[in-house]
Structure formats: structure tokens, C-alpha cells
Tab-separated table of C-alpha atoms in Angstrom:
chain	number	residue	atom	x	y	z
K	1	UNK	CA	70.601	48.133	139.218
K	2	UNK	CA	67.638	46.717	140.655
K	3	UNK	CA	66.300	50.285	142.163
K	4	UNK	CA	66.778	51.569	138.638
K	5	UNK	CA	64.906	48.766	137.256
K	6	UNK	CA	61.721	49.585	139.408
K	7	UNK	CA	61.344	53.196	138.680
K	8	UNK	CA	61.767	52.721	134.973
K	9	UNK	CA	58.298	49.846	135.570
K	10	UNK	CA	57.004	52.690	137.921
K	11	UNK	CA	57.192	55.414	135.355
K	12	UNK	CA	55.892	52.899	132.411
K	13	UNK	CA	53.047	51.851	134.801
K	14	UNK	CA	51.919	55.514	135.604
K	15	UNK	CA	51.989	56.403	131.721
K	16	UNK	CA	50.120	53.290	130.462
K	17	UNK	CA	47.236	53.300	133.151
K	18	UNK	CA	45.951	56.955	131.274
K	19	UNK	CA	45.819	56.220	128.139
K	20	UNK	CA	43.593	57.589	125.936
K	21	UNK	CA	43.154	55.613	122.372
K	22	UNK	CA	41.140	57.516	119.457
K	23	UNK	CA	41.430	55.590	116.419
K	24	UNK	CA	41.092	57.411	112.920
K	25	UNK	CA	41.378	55.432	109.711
K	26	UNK	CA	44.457	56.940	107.856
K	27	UNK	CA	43.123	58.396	104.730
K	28	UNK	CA	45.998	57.073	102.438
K	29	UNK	CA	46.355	53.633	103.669
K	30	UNK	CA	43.158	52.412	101.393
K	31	UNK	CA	42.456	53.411	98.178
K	32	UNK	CA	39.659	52.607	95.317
K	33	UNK	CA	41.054	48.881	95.463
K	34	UNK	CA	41.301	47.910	98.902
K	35	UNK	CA	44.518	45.680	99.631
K	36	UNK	CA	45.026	46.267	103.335
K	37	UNK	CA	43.788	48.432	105.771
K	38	UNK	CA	46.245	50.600	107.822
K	39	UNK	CA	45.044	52.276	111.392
K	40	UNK	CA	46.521	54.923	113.065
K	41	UNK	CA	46.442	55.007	116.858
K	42	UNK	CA	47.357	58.166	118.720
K	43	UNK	CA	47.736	57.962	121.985
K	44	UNK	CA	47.565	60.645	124.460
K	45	UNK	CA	49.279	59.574	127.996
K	46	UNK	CA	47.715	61.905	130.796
K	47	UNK	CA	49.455	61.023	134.541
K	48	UNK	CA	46.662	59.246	136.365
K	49	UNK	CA	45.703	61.539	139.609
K	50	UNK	CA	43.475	61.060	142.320
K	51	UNK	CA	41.530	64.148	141.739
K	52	UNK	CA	41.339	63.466	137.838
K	53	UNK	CA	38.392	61.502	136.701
K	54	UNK	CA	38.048	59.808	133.624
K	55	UNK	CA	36.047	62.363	131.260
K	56	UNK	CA	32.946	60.583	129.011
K	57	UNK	CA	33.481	60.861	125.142
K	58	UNK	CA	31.593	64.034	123.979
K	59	UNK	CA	29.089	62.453	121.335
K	60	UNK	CA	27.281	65.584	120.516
K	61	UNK	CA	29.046	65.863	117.194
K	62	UNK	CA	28.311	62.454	115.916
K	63	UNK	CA	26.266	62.466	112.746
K	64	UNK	CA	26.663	58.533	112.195
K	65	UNK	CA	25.412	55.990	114.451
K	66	UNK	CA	26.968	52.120	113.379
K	67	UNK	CA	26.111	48.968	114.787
K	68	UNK	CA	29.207	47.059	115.662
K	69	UNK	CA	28.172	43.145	116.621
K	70	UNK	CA	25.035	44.159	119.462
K	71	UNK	CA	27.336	47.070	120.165
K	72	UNK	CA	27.024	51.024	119.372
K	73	UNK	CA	29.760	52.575	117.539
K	74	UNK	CA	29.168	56.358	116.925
K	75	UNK	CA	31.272	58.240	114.126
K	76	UNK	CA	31.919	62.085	113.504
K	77	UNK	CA	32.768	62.649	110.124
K	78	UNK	CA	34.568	65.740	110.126
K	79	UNK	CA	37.443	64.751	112.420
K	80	UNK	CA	36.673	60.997	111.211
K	81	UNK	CA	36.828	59.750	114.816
K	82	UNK	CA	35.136	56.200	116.138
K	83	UNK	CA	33.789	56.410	119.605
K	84	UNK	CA	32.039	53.178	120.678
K	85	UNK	CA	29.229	53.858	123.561
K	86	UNK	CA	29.798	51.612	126.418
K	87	UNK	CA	26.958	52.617	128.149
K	88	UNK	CA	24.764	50.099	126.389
K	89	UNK	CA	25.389	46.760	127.418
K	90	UNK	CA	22.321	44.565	126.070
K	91	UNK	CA	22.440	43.630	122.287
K	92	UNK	CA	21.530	46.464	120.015
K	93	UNK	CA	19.690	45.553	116.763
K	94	UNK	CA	18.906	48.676	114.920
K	95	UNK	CA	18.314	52.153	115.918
K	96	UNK	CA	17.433	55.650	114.632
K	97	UNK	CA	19.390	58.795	114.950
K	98	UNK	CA	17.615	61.843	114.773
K	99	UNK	CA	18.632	65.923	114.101
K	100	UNK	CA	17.728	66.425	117.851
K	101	UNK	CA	20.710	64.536	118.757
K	102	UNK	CA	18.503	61.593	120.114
K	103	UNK	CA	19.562	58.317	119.093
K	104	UNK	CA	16.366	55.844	119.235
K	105	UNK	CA	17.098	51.947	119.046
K	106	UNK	CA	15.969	48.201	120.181
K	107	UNK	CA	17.568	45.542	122.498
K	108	UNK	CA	17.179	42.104	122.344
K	109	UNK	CA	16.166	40.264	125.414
K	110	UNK	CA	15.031	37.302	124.596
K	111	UNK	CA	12.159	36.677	123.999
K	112	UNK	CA	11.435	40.568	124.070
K	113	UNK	CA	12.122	43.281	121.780
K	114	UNK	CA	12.689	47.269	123.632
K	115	UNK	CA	12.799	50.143	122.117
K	116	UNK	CA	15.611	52.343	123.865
K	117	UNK	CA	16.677	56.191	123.456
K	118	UNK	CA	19.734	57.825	124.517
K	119	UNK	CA	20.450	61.960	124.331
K	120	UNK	CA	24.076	62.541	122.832
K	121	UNK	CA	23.607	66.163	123.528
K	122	UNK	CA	23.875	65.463	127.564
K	123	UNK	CA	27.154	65.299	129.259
K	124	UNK	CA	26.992	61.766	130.172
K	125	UNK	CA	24.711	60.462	128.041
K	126	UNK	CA	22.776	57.484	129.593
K	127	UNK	CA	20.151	54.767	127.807
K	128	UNK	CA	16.875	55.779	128.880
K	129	UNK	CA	13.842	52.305	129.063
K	130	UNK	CA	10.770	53.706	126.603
K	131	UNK	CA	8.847	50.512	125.521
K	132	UNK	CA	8.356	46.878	125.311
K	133	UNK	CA	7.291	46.432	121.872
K	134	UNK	CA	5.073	43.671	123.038
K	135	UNK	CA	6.178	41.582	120.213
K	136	UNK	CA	8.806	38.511	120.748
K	137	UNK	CA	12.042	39.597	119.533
K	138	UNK	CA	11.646	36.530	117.129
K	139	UNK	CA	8.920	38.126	115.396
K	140	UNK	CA	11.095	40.994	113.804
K	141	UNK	CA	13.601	38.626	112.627
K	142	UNK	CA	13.152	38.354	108.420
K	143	UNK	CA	13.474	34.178	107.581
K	144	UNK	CA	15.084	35.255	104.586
K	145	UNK	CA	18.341	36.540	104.880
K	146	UNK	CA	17.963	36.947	109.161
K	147	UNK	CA	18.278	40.499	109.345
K	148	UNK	CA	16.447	42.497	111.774
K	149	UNK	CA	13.251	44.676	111.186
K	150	UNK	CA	14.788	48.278	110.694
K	151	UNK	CA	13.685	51.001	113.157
K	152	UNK	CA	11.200	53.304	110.883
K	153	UNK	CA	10.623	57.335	111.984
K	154	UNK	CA	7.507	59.157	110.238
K	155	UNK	CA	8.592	62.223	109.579
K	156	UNK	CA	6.462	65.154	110.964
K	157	UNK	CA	4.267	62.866	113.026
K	158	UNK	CA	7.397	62.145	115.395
K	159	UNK	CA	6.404	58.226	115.632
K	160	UNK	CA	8.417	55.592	115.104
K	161	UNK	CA	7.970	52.020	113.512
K	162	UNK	CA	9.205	48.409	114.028
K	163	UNK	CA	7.745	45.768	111.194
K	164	UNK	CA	6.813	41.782	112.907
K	165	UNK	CA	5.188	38.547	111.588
K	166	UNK	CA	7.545	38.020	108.384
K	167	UNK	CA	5.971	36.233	105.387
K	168	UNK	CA	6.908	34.625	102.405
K	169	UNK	CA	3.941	35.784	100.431
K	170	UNK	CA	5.670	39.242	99.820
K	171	UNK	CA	9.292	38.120	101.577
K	172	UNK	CA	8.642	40.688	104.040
K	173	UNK	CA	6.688	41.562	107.749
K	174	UNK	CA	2.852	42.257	107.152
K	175	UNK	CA	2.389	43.995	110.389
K	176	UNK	CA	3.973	47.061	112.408
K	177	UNK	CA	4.446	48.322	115.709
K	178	UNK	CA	3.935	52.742	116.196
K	179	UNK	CA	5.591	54.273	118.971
K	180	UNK	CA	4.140	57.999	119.314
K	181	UNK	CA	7.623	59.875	120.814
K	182	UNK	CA	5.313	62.706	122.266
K	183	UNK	CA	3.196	60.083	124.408
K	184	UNK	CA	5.151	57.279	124.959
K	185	UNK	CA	2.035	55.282	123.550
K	186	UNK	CA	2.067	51.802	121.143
K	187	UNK	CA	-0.497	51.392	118.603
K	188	UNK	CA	-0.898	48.843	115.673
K	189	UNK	CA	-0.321	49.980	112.072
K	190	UNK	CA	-3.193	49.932	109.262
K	191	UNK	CA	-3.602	50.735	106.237
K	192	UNK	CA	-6.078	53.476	106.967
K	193	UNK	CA	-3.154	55.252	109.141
K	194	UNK	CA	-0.830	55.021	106.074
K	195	UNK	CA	-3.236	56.265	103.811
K	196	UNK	CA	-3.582	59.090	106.100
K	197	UNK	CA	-0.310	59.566	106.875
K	198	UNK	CA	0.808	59.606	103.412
K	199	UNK	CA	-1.793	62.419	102.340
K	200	UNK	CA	-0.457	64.306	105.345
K	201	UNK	CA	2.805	64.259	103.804
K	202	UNK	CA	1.690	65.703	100.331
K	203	UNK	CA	0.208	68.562	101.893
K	204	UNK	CA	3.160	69.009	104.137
K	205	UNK	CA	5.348	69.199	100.726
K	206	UNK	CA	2.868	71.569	99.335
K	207	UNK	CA	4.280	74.169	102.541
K	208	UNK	CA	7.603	73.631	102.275
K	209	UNK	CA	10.557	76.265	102.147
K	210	UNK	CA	11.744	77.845	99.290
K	211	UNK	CA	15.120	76.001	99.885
K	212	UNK	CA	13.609	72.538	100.526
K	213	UNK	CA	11.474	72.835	97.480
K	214	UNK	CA	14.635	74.029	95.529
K	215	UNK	CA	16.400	70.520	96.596
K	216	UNK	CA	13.513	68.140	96.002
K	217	UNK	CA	13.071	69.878	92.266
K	218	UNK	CA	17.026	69.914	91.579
K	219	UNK	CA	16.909	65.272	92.559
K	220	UNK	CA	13.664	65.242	90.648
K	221	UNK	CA	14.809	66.989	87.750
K	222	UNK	CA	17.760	64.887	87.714
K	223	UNK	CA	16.226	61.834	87.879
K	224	UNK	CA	13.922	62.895	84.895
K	225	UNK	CA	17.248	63.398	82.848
K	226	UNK	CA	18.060	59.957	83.023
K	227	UNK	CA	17.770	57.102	80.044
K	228	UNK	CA	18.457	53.579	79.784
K	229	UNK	CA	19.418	52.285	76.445
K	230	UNK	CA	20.136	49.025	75.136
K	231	UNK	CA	22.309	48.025	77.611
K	232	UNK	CA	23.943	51.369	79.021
K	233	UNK	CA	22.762	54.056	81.251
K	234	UNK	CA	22.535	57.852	79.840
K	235	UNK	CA	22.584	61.512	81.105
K	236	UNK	CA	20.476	63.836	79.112
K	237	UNK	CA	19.355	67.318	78.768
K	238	UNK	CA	15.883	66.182	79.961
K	239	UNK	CA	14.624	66.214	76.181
K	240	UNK	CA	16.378	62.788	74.960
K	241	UNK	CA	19.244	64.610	73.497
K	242	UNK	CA	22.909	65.452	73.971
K	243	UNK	CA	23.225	61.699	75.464
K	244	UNK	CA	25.933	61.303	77.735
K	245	UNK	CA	26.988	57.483	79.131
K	246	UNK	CA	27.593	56.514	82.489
K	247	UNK	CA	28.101	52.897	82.191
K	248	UNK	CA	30.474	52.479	78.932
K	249	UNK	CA	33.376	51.414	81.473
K	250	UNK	CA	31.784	49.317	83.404
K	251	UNK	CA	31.040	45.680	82.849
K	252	UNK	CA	27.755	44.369	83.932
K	253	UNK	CA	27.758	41.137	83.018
K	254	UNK	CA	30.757	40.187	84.775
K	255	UNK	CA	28.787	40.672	88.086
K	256	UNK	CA	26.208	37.952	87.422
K	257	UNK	CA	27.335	35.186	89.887
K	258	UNK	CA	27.235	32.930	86.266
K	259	UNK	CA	26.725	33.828	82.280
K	260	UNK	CA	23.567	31.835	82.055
K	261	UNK	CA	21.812	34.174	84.777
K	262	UNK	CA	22.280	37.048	83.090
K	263	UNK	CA	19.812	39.354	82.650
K	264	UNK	CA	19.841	42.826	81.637
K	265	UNK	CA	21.820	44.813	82.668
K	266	UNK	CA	18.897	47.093	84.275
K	267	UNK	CA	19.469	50.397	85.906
K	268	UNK	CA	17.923	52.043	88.697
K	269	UNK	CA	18.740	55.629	90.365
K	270	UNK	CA	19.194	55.247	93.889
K	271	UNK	CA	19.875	58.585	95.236
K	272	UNK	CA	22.297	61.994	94.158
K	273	UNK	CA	25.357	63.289	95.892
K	274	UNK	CA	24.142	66.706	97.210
K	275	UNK	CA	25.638	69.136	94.719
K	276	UNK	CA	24.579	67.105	92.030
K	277	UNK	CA	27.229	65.892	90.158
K	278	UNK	CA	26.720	62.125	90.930
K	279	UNK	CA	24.349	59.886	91.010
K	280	UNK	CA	24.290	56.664	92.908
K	281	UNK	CA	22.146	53.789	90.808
K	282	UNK	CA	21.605	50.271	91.049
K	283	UNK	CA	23.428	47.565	88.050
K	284	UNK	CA	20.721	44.536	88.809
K	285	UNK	CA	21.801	41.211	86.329
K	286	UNK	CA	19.879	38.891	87.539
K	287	UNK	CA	16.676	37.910	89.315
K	288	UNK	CA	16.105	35.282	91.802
K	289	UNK	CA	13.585	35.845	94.863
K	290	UNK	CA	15.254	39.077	94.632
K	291	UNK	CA	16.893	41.691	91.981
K	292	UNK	CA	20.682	41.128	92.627
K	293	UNK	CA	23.398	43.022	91.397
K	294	UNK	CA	25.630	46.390	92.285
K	295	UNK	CA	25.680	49.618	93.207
K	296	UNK	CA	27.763	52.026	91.092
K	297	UNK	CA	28.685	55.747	91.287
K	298	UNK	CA	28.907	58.364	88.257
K	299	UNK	CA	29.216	61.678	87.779
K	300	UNK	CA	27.029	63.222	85.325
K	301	UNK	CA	29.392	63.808	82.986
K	302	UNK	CA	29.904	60.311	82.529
K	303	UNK	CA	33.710	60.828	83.557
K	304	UNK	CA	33.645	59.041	86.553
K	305	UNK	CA	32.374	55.713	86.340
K	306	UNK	CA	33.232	53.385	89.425
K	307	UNK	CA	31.676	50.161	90.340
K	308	UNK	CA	30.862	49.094	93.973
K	309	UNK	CA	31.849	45.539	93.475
K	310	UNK	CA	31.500	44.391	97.318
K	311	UNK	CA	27.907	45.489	97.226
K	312	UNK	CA	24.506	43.752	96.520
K	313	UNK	CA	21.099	45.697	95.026
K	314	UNK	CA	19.258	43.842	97.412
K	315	UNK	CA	19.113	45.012	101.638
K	316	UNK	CA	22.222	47.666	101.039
K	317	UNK	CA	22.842	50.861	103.062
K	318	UNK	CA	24.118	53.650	101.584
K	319	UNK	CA	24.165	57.490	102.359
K	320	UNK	CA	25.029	60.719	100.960
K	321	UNK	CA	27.287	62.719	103.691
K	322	UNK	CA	27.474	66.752	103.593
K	323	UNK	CA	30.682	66.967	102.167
K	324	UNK	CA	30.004	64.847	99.358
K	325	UNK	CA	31.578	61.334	100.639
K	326	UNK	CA	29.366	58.351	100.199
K	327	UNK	CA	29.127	55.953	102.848
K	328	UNK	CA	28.124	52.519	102.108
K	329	UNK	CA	27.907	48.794	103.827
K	330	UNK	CA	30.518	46.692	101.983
K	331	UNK	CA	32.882	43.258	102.108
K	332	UNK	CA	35.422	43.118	104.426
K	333	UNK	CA	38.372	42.150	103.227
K	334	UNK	CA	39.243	38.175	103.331
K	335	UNK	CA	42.095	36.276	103.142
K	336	UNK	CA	42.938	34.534	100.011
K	337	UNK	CA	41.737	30.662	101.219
K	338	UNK	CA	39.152	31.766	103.787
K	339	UNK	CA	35.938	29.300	102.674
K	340	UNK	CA	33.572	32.307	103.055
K	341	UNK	CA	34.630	34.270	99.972
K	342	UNK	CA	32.856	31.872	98.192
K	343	UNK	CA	29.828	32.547	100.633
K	344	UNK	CA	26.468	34.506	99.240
K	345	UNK	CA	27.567	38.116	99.757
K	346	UNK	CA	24.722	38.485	102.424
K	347	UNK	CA	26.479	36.070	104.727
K	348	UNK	CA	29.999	37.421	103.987
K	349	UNK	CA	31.455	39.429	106.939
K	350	UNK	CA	30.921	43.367	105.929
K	351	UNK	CA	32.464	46.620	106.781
K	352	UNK	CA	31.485	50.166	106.651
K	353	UNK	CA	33.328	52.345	103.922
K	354	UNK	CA	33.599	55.902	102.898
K	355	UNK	CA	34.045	57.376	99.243
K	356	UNK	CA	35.596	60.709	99.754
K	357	UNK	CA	34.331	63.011	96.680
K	358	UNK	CA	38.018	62.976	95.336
K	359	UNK	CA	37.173	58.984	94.892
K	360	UNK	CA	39.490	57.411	97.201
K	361	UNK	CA	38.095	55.090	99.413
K	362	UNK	CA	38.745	54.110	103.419
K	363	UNK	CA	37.608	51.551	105.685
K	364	UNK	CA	35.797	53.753	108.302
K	365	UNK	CA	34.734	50.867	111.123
K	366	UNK	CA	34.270	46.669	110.901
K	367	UNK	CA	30.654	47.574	111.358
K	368	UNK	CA	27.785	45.703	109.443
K	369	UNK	CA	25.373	48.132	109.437
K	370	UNK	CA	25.062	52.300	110.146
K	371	UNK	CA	22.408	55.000	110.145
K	372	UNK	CA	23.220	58.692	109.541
K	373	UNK	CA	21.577	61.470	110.914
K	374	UNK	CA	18.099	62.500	109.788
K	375	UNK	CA	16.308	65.201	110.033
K	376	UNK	CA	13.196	65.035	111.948
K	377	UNK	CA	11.644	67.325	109.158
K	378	UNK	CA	11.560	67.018	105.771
């Protein structure tokens, strides 16, 4: 008895020591209204050998970097696999992730802030030292709601930004760091390099592909077809007829956080899914320091009409993925009698979620915050 006893530990041990956990959100176990969220956990045993090392997590199809509590969390969409990069073990606070596959992104050390890159096209990719800002971390730390300076990228100049020195006057930093990613040099931002930089980018847009220029017309002409009236939001043929509603479903004054701060409803167009056939827009009903309200999502038919209710207009992330899906910061679920679900929504815990274009809705990560993949053109 006891000799069976220790091979069946001996062959459990051997299994459980190779392990290999991917976790996937299960596409049916959240939908529009999220109850619960299910994960699904396959796991892979592989007989731990000797002459079998442990193989790195190939990252090189990422197109979603997320920021996970100080830690990396990178996301391929397709497959809908997490894969957290343990590589990094000082406190990430934003980052960039760029077509080339290069991630860009800062560490806190107190009291510095450094600006890191790492190369998800190697093998084994490693964090690679760039910069000290030369700015205390401290600095880059908004006094309003105590979120982080975002990492900026000028596109076609290859230079990245990091705002500092927050003030109240405009509830935002009045002075920026520019890394040039060709020369590894740090300059200060002014007014007379935006100016520049900014008629750069007009003449840039004036040499643009036929198929860029076809995109940029197709979200500009939609924009142009859009109407607010009264107290709804409209669809029309561009020549304020054949009106079409996006909003009749949805009520905006229940998301004023009372009646008597009601104020509106105003609408503003955020962005367009990229065939077209939604737009992603901004409910704001009410004003404080800030405009605050939600995001919503309809087609433009006006058939779809859904509400993000977990959202606020004010600091939100939210992108436009290839297939169609919209990915957006939003609430994490709560229990029932947990004191901070009566908490200002920007000090509620958050969690990254994905809008599939058939309108369901997972939990993809407990992340607060995510960047997707730009491109380091237009």
C-alpha cells in the first residue's frame, strides 16, 4: 500500500512541476450585462526533463499592451490570450506600443522617472535602460484624480513625450519632456516646436496614400453627418435630412449622479468602428471641474443603441480593434455591500473589456489601463 501510495505522489509531482497555464476569457461566460465572470484555464502538462528548458512566451503577436498594478500584461486578440511579461520587475506606469513591435514605457523609482523599451519581436525579449527623464517621478503625477502623465509618440518625428509640473490653472501639466528615439537625446517642449511640429503634420497629410486619404475622408465625412437635436443625437445624409436617432433608447438623465445636476444631455463623437457602421460618442450630463458622463455605442442605423454605463467622459480609454471589437477601461464588478460602489467612478477598481461586433461583451484582464498598437505612421 504504501509503495503504491508514493508513485501515485511521484507521478502527480512530475505532471504538476510542467505546467503550462494560458488563460483565455470564455466568450459566453459574460454578456452585455455582466453578472459574473467565468475563466477558462487549460493546462498543458509537459514531463519536466533535464534537457528541456522552459521556452519564453512568444510576444511578437501582441497588439495590446495593459498595465496590470506596476506590472505588464500583453494581450493578442486573435487567439484572445493574456501573457504577463515577467521580465520587468520595477513599477510600470504607462508605456507606448508601437507597429515596430517595440513597446516604449516608464518605471518608477522613486524619486526618478525612466523611460524603458523592450523588442517583442526578439526571442527573449529583455527591458533595455534609455533615459532618466530628469524629472522626479512626483512631477508627472496629475493632483487631480492621481493618474500618471501618459507616454506621448509624435508621429513621423519618432519622439516621444512625458507631460510634468501639473497645475490647477488648466487641471493639467504645463511642461513636457521629448525623447528623440533616433538619438537617444532629451529636450524640453515649446510652443515653437509644436507649432512646427503641427505644420509638419499638415503637409505630411497633404502626401498621404490613396488608401490613408480614403480612411481619414470616410471618419470625416461621418462625423459631418452627425446632428444633435433637442435632446437626442441624429445620423443624417450630410444635408440635415433623412434623420435617423441614435439615442431614443437610451436614457441620459438617469446617468447624472443626481436630477438637480443635470445638464444636457450633450453629445460628442469620439471615434468610428473601422467599417463604419458605429460610432463611439460621448453622453456628458453634467459639469463639474470636468464634463462627466458616458460613453455609448451606435450603429448608424440607429438600431443598435447600447450604453457604457461603467464608464466616465472624463480620462477614459477606449480603442477600435481590426475586427471591429471595441475595447474599453471599465468597472469591475463589486459585490453587493462593498463601500466602494458608492465611490467616484475614478477611484472604483476597473477592468479592461471587449465588445465583440456581434455586441456581447467579455472581461478580457483586471487591468486598469491598456494601449493598443499604433502605427508609427499615420
Amino acid at each position: 500500500m504504501k509503495k503504491h501510495l508514493y508513485l501515485l505522489l511521484l507521478v502527480l509531482t512530475t505532471g504538476l512541476v510542467g505546467c503550462n497555464i494560458t488563460i483565455k476569457p470564455d466568450p459566453n461566460s459574460v454578456t452585455t450585462n455582466i453578472d459574473s465572470v467565468e475563466v477558462s484555464v487549460n493546462v498543458n502538462v509537459v514531463a519536466k526533463t533535464d534537457s528541456v528548458a522552459p521556452q519564453p512566451a512568444d510576444l511578437s503577436q501582441c497588439d495590446m499592451a495593459m498595465l496590470d498594478n506596476g506590472k505588464l500584461v500583453f494581450y493578442n486578440s486573435k487567439d484572445q490570450t493574456l501573457m504577463p511579461y515577467e521580465a520587468e520587475t520595477d513599477s510600470v506606469v504607462n508605456c507606448a506600443f508601437l507597429s515596430d513591435n517595440k513597446v516604449y514605457y516608464c518605471v518608477a523609482r522613486n524619486p526618478k522617472i525612466l523611460l524603458r523599451c523592450v523588442d517583442l519581436g526578439q526571442p527573449d525579449p529583455q527591458p533595455q535602460q534609455l533615459a532618466d527623464w530628469g524629472v522626479p517621478f512626483e512631477k508627472c503625477v496629475t493632483e487631480t484624480y492621481g493618474t500618471v502623465s501618459p507616454l506621448e509618440y509624435y508621429y513621423g518625428r519618432n519622439i516621444l513625450g512625458l507631460n510634468y509640473e501639473f497645475s490647477w490653472d488648466g487641471y493639467w501639466f504645463t511642461k513636457k519632456k521629448l525623447y528623440d528615439i533616433e538619438t537617444g537625446k532629451i529636450t524640453e517642449w515649446s510652443w515653437k516646436w509644436e507649432e512646427e511640429y503641427q505644420a509638419m503634420q499638415i503637409s505630411d497629410d497633404e502626401e498621404q496614400t490613396d488608401e490613408n486619404q480614403y480612411y481619414a475622408n470616410a471618419a470625416d465625412e461621418l462625423r459631418s453627418c452627425l446632428r444633435q437635436k433637442e435632446e437626442q443625437y441624429y445620423m443624417t445624409d450630410g444635408n440635415d435630412g433623412n434623420y435617423v436617432c441614435l439615442t431614443d433608447r437610451i436614457n441620459c438623465a438617469s446617468y447624472a449622479s443626481s436630477p438637480e445636476y443635470f445638464e444636457g444631455p450633450e453629445f460628442e463623437f469620439v471615434s468610428s468602428s473601422p467599417d463604419d457602421t458605429k460610432i463611439l460618442y460621448m453622453i456628458i450630463v453634467e459639469w463639474g471641474d470636468f464634463a462627466h458622463g458616458i460613453l455609448a455605442i451606435s450603429s448608424v442605423d440607429g438600431k443598435l443603441q447600447m450604453p457604457l454605463e461603467d464608464t466616465d467622459c472624463t480620462g477614459f480609454t477606449a480603442e477600435w480593434l481590426e475586427d471591429g471589437s471595441l475595447v474599453y477601461v471599465g468597472e469591475a464588478p463589486l459585490p453587493p455591500d462593498d463601500p466602494d460602489n458608492d465611490a467616484n467612478w475614478h477611484y472604483r477598481s476597473h477592468c479592461i473589456k471587449r465588445i465583440y461586433p456581434d455586441g456581447h461583451t467579455e472581461i478580457v484582464a483586471p487591468c486598469n489601463d491598456f494601449v493598443t498598437k499604433q502605427s508609427i505612421n499615420h
